PDB file of C-alpha atoms in Angstrom:
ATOM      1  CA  UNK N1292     -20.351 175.576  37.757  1.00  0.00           C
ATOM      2  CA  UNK N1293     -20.018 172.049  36.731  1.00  0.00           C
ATOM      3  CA  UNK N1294     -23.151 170.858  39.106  1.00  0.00           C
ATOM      4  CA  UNK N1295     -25.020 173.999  37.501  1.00  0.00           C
ATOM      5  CA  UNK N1296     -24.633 172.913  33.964  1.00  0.00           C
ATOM      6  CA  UNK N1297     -25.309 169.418  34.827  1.00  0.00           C
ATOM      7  CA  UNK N1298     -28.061 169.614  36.479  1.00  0.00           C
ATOM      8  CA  UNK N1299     -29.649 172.122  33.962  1.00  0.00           C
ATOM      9  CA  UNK N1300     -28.616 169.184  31.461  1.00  0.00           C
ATOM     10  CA  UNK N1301     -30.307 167.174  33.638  1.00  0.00           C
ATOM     11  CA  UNK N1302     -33.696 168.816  33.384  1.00  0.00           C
ATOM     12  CA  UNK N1303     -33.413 169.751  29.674  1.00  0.00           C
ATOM     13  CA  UNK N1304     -33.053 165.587  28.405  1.00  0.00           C
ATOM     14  CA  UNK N1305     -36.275 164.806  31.047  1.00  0.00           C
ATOM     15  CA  UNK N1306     -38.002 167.702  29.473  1.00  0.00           C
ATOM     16  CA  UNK N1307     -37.524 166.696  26.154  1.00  0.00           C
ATOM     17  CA  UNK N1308     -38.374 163.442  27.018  1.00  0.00           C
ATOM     18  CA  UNK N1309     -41.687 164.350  28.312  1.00  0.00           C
ATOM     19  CA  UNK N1310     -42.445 166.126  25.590  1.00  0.00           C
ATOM     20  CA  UNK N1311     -41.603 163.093  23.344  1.00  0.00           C
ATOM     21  CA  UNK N1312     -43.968 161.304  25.898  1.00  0.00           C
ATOM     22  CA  UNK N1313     -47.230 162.896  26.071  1.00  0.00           C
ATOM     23  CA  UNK N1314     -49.427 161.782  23.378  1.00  0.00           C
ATOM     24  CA  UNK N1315     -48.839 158.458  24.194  1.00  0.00           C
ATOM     25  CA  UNK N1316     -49.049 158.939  27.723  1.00  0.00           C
ATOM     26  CA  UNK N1317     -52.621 160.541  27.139  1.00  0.00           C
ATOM     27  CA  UNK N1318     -53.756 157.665  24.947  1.00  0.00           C
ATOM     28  CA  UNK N1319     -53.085 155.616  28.146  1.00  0.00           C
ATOM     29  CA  UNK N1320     -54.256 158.166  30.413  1.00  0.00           C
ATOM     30  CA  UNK N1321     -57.374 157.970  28.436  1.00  0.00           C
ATOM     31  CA  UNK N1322     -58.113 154.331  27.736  1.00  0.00           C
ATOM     32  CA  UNK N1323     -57.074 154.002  31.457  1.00  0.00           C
ATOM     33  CA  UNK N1324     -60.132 155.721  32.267  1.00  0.00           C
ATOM     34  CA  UNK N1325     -62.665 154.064  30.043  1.00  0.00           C
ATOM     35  CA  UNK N1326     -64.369 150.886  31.157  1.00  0.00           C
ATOM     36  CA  UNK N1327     -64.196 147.490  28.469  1.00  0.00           C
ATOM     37  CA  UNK N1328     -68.141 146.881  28.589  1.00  0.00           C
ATOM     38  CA  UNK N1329     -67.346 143.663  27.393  1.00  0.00           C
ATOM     39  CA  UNK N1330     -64.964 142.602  30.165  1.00  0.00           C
ATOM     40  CA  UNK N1331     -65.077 141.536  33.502  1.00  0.00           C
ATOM     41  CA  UNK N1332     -63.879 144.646  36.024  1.00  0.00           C
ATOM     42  CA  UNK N1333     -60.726 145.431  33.323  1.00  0.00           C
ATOM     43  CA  UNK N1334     -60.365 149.180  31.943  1.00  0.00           C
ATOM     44  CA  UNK N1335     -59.791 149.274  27.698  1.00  0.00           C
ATOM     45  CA  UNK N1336     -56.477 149.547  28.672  1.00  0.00           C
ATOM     46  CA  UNK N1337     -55.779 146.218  31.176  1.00  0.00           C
ATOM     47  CA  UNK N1338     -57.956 144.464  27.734  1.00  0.00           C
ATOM     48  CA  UNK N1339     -56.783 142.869  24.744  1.00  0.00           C
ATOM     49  CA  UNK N1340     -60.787 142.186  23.318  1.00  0.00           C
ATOM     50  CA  UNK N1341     -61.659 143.311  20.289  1.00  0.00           C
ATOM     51  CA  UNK N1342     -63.620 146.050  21.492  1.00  0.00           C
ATOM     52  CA  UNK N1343     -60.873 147.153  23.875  1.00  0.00           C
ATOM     53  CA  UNK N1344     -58.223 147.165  20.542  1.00  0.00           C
ATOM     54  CA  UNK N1345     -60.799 149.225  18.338  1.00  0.00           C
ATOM     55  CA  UNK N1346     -61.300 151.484  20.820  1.00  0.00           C
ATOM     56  CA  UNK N1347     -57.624 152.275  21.741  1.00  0.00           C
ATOM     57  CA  UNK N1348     -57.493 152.901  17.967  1.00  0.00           C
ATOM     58  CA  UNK N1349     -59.694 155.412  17.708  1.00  0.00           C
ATOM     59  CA  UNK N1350     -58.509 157.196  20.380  1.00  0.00           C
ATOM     60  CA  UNK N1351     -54.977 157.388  18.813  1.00  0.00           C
ATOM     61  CA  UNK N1352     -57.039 158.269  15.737  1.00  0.00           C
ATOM     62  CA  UNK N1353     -58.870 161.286  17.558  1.00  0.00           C
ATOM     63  CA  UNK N1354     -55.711 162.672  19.294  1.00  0.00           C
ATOM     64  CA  UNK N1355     -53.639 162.453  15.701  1.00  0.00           C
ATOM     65  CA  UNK N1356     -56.895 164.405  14.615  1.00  0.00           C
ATOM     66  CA  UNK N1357     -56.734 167.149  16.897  1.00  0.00           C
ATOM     67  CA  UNK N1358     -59.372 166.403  19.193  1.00  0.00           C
ATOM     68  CA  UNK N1359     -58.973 166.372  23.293  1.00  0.00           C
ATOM     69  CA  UNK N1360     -59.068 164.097  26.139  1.00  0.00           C
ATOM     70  CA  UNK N1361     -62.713 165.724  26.617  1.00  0.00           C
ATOM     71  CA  UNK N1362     -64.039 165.661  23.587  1.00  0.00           C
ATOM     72  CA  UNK N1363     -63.235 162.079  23.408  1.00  0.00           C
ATOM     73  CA  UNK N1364     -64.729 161.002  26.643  1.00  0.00           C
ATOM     74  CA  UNK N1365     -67.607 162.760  25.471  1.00  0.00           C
ATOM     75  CA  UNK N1366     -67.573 160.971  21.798  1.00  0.00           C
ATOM     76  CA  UNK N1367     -67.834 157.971  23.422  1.00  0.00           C
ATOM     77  CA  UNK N1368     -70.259 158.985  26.611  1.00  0.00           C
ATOM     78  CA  UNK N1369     -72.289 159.636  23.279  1.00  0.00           C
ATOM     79  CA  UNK N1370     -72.222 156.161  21.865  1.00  0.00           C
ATOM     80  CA  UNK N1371     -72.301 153.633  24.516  1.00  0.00           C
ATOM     81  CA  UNK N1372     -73.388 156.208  27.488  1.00  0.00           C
ATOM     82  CA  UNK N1373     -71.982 156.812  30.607  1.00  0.00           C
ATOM     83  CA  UNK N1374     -70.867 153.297  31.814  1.00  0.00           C
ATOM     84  CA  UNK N1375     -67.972 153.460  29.635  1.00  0.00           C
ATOM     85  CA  UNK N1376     -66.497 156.379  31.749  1.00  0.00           C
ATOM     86  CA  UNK N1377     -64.855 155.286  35.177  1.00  0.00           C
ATOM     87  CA  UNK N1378     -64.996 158.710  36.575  1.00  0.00           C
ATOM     88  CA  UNK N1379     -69.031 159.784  36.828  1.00  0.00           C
ATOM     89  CA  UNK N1380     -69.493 163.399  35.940  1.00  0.00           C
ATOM     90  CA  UNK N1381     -71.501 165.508  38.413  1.00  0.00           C
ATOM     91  CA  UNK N1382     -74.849 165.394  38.140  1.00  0.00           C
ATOM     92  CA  UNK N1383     -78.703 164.394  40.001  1.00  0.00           C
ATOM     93  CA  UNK N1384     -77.904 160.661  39.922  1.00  0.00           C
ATOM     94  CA  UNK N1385     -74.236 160.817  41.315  1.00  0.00           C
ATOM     95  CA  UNK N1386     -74.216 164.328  43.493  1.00  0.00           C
ATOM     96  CA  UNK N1387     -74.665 162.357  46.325  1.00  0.00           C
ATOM     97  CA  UNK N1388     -71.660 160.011  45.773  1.00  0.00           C
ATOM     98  CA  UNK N1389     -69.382 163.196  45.325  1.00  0.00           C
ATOM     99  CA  UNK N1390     -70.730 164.978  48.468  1.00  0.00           C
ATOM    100  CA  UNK N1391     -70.560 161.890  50.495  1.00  0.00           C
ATOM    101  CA  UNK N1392     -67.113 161.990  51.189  1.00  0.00           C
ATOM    102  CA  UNK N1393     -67.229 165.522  51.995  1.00  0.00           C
ATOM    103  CA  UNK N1394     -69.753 165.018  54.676  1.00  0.00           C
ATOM    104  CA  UNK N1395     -68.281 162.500  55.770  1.00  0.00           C
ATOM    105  CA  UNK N1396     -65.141 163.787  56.446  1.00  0.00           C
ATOM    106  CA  UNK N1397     -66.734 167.660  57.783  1.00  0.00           C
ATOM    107  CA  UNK N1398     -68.760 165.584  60.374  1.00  0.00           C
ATOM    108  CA  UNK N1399     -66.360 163.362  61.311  1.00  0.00           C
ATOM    109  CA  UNK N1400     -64.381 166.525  61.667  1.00  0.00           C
ATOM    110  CA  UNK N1401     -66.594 167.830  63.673  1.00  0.00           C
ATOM    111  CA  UNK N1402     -67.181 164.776  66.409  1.00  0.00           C
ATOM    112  CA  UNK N1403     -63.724 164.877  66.688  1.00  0.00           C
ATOM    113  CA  UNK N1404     -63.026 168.610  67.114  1.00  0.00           C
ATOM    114  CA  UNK N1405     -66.025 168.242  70.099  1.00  0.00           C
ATOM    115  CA  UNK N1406     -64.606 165.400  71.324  1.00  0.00           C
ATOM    116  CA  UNK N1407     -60.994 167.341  71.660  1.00  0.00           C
ATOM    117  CA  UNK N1408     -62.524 170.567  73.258  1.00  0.00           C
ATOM    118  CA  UNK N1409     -64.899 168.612  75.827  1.00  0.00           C
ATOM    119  CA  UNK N1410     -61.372 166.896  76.771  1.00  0.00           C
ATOM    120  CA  UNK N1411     -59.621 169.674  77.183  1.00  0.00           C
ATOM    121  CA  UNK N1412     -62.474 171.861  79.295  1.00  0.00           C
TER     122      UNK N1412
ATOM    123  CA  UNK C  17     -80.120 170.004  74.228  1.00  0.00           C
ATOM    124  CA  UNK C  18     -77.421 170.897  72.029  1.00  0.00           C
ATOM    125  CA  UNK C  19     -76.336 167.464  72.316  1.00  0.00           C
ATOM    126  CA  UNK C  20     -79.731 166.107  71.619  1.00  0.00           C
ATOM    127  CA  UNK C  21     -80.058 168.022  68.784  1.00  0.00           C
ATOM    128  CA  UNK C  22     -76.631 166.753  67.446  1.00  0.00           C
ATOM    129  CA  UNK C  23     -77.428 163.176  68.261  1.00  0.00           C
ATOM    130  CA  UNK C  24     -80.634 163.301  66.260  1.00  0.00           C
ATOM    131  CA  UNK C  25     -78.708 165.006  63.433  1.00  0.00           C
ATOM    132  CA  UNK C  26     -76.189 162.018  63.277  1.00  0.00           C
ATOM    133  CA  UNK C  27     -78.933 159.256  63.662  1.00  0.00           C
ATOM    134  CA  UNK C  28     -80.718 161.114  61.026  1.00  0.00           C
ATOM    135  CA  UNK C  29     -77.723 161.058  58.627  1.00  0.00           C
ATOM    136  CA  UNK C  30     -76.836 157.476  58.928  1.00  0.00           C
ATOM    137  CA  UNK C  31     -80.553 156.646  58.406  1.00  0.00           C
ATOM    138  CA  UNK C  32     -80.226 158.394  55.125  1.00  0.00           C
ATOM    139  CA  UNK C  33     -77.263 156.608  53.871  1.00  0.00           C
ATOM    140  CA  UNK C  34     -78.386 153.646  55.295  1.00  0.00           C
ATOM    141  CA  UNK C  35     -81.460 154.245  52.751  1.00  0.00           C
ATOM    142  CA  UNK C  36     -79.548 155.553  50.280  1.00  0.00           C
ATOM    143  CA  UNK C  37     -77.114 152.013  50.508  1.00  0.00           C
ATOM    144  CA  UNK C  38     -79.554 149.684  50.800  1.00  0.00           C
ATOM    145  CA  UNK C  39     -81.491 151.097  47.573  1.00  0.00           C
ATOM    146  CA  UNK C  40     -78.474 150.971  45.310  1.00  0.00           C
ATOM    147  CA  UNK C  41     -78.207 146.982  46.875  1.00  0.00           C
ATOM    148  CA  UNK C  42     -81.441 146.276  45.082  1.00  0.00           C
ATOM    149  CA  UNK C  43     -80.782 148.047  41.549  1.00  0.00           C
ATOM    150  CA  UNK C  44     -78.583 145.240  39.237  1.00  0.00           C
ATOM    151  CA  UNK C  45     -74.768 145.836  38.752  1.00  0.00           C
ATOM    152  CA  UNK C  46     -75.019 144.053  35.566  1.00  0.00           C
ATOM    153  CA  UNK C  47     -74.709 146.538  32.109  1.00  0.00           C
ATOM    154  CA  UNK C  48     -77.641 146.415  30.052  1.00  0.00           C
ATOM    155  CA  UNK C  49     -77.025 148.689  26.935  1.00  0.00           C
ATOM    156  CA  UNK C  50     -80.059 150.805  25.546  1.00  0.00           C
ATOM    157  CA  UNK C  51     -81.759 148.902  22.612  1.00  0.00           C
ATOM    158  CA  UNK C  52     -84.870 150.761  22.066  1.00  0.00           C
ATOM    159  CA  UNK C  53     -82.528 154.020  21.036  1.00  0.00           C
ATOM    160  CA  UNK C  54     -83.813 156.433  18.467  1.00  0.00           C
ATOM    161  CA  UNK C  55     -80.282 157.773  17.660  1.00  0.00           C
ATOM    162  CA  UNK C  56     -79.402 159.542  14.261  1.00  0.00           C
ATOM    163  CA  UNK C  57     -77.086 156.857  12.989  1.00  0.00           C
ATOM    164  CA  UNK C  58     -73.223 158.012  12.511  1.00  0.00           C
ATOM    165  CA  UNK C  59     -71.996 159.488   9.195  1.00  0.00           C
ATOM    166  CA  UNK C  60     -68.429 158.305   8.001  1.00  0.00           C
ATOM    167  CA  UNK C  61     -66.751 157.117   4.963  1.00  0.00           C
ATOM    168  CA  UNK C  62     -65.524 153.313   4.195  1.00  0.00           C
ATOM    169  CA  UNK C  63     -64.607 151.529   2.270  1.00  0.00           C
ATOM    170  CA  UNK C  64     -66.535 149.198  -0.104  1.00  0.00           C
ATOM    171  CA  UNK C  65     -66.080 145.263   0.472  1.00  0.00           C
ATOM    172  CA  UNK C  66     -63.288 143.938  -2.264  1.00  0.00           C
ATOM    173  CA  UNK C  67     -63.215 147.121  -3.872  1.00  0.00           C
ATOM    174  CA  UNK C  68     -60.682 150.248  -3.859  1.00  0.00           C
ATOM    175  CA  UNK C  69     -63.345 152.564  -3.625  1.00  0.00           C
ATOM    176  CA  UNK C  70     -65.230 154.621  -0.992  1.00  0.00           C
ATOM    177  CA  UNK C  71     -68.400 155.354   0.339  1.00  0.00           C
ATOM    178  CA  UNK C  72     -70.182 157.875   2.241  1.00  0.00           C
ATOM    179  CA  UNK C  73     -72.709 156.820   4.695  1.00  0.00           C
ATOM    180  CA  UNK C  74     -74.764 159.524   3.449  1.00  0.00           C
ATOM    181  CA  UNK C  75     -75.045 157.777   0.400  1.00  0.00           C
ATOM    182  CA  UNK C  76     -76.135 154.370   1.622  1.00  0.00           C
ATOM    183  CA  UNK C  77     -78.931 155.123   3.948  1.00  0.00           C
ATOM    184  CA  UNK C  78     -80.941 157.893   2.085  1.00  0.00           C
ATOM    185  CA  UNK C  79     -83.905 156.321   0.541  1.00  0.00           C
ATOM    186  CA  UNK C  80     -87.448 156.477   2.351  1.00  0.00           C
ATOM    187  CA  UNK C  81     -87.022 152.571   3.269  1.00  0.00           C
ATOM    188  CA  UNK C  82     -86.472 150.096   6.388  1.00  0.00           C
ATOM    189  CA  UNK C  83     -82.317 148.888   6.207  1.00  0.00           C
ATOM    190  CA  UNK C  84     -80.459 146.442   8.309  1.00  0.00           C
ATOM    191  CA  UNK C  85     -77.284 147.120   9.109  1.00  0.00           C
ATOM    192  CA  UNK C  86     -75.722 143.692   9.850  1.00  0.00           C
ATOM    193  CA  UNK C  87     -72.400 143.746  11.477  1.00  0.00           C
ATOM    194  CA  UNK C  88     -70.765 140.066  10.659  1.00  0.00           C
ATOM    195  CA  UNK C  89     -67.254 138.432  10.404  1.00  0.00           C
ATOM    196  CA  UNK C  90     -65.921 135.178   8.893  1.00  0.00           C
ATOM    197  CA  UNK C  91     -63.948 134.510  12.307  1.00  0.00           C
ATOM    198  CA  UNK C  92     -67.187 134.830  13.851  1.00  0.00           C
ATOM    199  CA  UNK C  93     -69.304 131.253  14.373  1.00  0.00           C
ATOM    200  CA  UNK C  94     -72.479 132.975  15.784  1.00  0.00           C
ATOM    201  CA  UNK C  95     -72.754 134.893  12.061  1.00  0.00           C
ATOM    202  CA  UNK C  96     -73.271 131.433  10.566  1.00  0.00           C
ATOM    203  CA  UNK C  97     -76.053 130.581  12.481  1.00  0.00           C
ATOM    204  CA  UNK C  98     -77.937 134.287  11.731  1.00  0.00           C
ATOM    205  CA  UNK C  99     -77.216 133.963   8.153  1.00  0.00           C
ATOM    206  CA  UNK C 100     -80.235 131.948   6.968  1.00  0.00           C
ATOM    207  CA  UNK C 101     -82.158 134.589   8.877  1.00  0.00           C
ATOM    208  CA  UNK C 102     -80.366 137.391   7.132  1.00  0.00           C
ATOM    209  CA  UNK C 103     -80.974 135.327   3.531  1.00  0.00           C
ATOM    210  CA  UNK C 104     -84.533 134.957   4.752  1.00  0.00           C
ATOM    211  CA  UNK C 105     -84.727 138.582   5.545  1.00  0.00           C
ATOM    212  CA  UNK C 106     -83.190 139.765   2.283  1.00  0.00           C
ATOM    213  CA  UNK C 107     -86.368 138.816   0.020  1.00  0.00           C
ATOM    214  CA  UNK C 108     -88.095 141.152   1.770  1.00  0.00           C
ATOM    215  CA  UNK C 109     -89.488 144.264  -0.262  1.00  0.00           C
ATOM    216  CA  UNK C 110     -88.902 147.787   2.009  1.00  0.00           C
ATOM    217  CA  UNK C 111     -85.545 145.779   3.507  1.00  0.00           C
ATOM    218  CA  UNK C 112     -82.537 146.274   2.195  1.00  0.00           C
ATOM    219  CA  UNK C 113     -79.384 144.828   4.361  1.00  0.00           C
ATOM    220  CA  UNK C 114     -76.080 146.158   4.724  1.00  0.00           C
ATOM    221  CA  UNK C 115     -73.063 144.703   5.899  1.00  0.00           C
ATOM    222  CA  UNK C 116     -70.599 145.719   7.783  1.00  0.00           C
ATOM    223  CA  UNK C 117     -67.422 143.267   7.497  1.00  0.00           C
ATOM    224  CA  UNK C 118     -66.129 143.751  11.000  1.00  0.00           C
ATOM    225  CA  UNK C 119     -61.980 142.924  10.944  1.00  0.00           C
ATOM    226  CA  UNK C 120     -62.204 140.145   8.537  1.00  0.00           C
ATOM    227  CA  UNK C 121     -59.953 138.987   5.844  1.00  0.00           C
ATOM    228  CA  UNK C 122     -61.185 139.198   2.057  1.00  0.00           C
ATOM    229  CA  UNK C 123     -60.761 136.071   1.036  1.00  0.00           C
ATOM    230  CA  UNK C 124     -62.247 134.233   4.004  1.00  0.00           C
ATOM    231  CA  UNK C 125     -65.288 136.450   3.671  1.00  0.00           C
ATOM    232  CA  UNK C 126     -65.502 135.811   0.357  1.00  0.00           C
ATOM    233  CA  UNK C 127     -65.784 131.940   0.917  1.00  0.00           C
ATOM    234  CA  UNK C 128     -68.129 132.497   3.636  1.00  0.00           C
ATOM    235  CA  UNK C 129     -70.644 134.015   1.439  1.00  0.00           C
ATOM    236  CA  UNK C 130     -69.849 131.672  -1.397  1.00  0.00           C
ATOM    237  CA  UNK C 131     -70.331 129.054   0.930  1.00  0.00           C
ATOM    238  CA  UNK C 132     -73.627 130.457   2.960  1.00  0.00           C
ATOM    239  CA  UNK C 133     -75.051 132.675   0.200  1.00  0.00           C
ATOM    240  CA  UNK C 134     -74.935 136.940  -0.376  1.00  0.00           C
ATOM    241  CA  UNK C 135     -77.844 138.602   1.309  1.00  0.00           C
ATOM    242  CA  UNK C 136     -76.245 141.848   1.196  1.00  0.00           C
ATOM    243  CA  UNK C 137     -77.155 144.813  -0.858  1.00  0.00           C
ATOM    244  CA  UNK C 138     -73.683 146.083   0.045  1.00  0.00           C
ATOM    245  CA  UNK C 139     -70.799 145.550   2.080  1.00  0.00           C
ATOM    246  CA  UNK C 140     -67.931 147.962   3.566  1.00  0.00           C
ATOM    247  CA  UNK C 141     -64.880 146.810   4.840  1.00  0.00           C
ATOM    248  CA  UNK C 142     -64.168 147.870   8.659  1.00  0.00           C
ATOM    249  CA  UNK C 143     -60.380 146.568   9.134  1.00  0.00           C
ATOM    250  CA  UNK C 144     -59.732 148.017  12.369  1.00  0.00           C
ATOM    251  CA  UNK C 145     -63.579 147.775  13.999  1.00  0.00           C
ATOM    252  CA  UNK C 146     -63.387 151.827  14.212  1.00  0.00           C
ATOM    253  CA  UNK C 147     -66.802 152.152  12.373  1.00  0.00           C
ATOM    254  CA  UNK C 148     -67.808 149.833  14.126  1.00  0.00           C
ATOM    255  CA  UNK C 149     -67.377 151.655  17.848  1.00  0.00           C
ATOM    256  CA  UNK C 150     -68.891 154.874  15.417  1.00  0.00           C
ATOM    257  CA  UNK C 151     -72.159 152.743  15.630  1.00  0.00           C
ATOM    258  CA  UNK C 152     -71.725 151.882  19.220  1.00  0.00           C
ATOM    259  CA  UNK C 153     -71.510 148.317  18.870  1.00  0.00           C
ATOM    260  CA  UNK C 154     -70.154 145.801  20.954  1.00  0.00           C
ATOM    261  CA  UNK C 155     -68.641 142.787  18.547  1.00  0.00           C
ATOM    262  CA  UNK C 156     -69.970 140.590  16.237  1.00  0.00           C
ATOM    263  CA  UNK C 157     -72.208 139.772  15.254  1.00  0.00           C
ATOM    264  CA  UNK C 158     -74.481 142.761  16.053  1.00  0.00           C
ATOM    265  CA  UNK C 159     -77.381 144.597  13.690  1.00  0.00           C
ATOM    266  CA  UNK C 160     -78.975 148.146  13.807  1.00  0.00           C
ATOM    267  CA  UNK C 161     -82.776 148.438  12.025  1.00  0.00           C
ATOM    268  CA  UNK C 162     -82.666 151.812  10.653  1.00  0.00           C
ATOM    269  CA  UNK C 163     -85.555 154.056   8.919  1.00  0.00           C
ATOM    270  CA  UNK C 164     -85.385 157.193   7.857  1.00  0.00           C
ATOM    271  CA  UNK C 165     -81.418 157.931   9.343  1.00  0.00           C
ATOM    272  CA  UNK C 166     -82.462 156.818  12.959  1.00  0.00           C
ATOM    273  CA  UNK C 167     -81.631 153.662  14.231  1.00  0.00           C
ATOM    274  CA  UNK C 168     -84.374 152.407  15.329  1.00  0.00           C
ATOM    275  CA  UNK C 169     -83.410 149.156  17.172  1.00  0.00           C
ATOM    276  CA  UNK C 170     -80.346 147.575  18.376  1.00  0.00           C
ATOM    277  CA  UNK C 171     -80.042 143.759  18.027  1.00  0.00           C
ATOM    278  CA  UNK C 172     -76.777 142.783  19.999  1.00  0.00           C
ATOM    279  CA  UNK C 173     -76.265 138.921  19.166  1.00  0.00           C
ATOM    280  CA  UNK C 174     -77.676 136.863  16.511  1.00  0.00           C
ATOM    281  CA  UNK C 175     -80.460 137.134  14.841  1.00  0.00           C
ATOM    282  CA  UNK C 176     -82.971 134.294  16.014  1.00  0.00           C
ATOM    283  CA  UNK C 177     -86.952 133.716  15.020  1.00  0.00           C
ATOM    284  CA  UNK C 178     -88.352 135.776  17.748  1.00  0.00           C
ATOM    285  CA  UNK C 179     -86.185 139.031  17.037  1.00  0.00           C
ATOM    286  CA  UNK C 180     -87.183 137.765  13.073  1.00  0.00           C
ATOM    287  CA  UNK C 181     -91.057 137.734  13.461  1.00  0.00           C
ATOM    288  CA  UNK C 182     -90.302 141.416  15.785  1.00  0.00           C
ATOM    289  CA  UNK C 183     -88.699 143.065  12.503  1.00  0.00           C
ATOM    290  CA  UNK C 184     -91.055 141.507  10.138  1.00  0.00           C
ATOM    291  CA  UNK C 185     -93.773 142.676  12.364  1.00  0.00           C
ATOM    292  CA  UNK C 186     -91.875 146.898  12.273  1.00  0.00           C
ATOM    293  CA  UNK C 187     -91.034 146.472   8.589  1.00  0.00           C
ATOM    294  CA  UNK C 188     -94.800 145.529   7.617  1.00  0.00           C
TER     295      UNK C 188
END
């Protein structure tokens, strides 16, 4: 009974702490995944520039307002295009770096899979 | 034949990523940001340089006219050498410059334009560069030619006699 209630303790503390933890987390989460275009290969959040600090501001700015992790990629997609984003969204001039991968791995699936049945006939 | 066919396929495929590859070699890895962008230019509210009070952006840019929006900073030692330009620019009839103090203090930017001369029309205050990243600039010191709400060019840098003679040449 004692292990019950402690562990159900446990998981109520980490709970609340998450909860504590998520708009912060997502302002990370989010300048994690935006590229400093005045930087060398660092994300907004790796950068201390000026640029990088205005921008983590008005992302903490945005959340406090309401908006979402989407809405602010695409805020900012909208002012300095799609560089600043480190994942591309799908479209004519990336589809074939998504799909690589996939082929990739079906056909190299599929030599392998042959490979395995000629061995075994 | 089934394994001709398949060997084709595969030699086929690589070829196409080889092409694919050795196209994206040639195209340049460096960013170069849009200048000739005909974007509506943001709306937001800020506040006026050494004042209390506030402004709409509305306000500021509604008259039939050319405007420069000059981003600029005390801190910043490439504004100094674009000022002349800017006082240069500021006799001009259909021009009316705006500035945008990017995360400056009030009293250096005072004695900067004590020092260098006021060829401003107006200022706002942007403490935390927020209005700044509205605009999508960079830094300082940066300037956005506007007419009729749209930006109409994008100067990242300093102003210098070529880019000069280029908005003397739209503005004419």
């Amino acid at each position: 009974m004692n292990l019950i209630r402690s562990i159900f303790l446990i998981f109520f503390f980490l709970g609340s702490n998450l909860s504590y933890a998520t708009n912060e987390d997502l302002q990370i989460k989010i300048s994690k995944n935006l590229r400093c275009l005045i930087c060398q290969g660092q994300s907004i959040h790796d950068s201390d520039s000026e640029f990088a600090n205005s921008i983590k501001i008005l992302i903490k700015k945005r959340l406090n307002e309401g908006s979402n992790e989407k809405q602010i990629y695409e805020h900012l997609k909208d002012k300095y295009g799609e560089w600043i984003l480190y994942d591309p969204t799908f479209n004519k001039n990336t589809y074939f770096l998504w799909i690589l991968p996939i082929l990739i791995f079906l056909i190299g699936g599929g030599i392998i899979f042959k490979l395995f049945i000629k061995k075994k006939n | 034949m089934k394994n001709k066919i398949f060997s084709i396929s595969l030699i086929f495929f690589f070829l196409i990523i080889f092409l694919v590859f050795y196209k994206g070699l040639q195209n340049s890895n460096i960013y170069t940001p849009d200048l000739e962008i005909k974007k509506n230019i943001p709306t937001f509210k800020a506040q006026i340089f050494d004042t209390s009070n506030e402004i709409s952006s509305e306000k500021i840019f509604n008259n039939d006219q050319y405007y420069l929006l000059n981003i600029w900073s005390s801190w910043c030692v490439p504004c100094r050498d674009e000022h002349p330009f800017l006082v240069y620019l500021s006799n001009k009839k259909n021009l009316k410059i705006i500035g945008l103090n990017y995360k400056d203090n009030n009293k250096s930017a005072k004695t900067f334009l004590k020092k260098l001369s006021n060829p401003y029309e107006l200022i706002f205050s942007d403490r935390d560069g927020i209005i700044a990243i509205e605009w999508g600039a960079y830094g300082v010191p940066e300037s956005f030619l506007i007419y009729k709400k749209k930006i109409i060019k994008k100067i990242i840098g300093p102003l210098n006699k070529e880019i000069l003679f280029e908005i003397e040449e739209i503005i004419k």
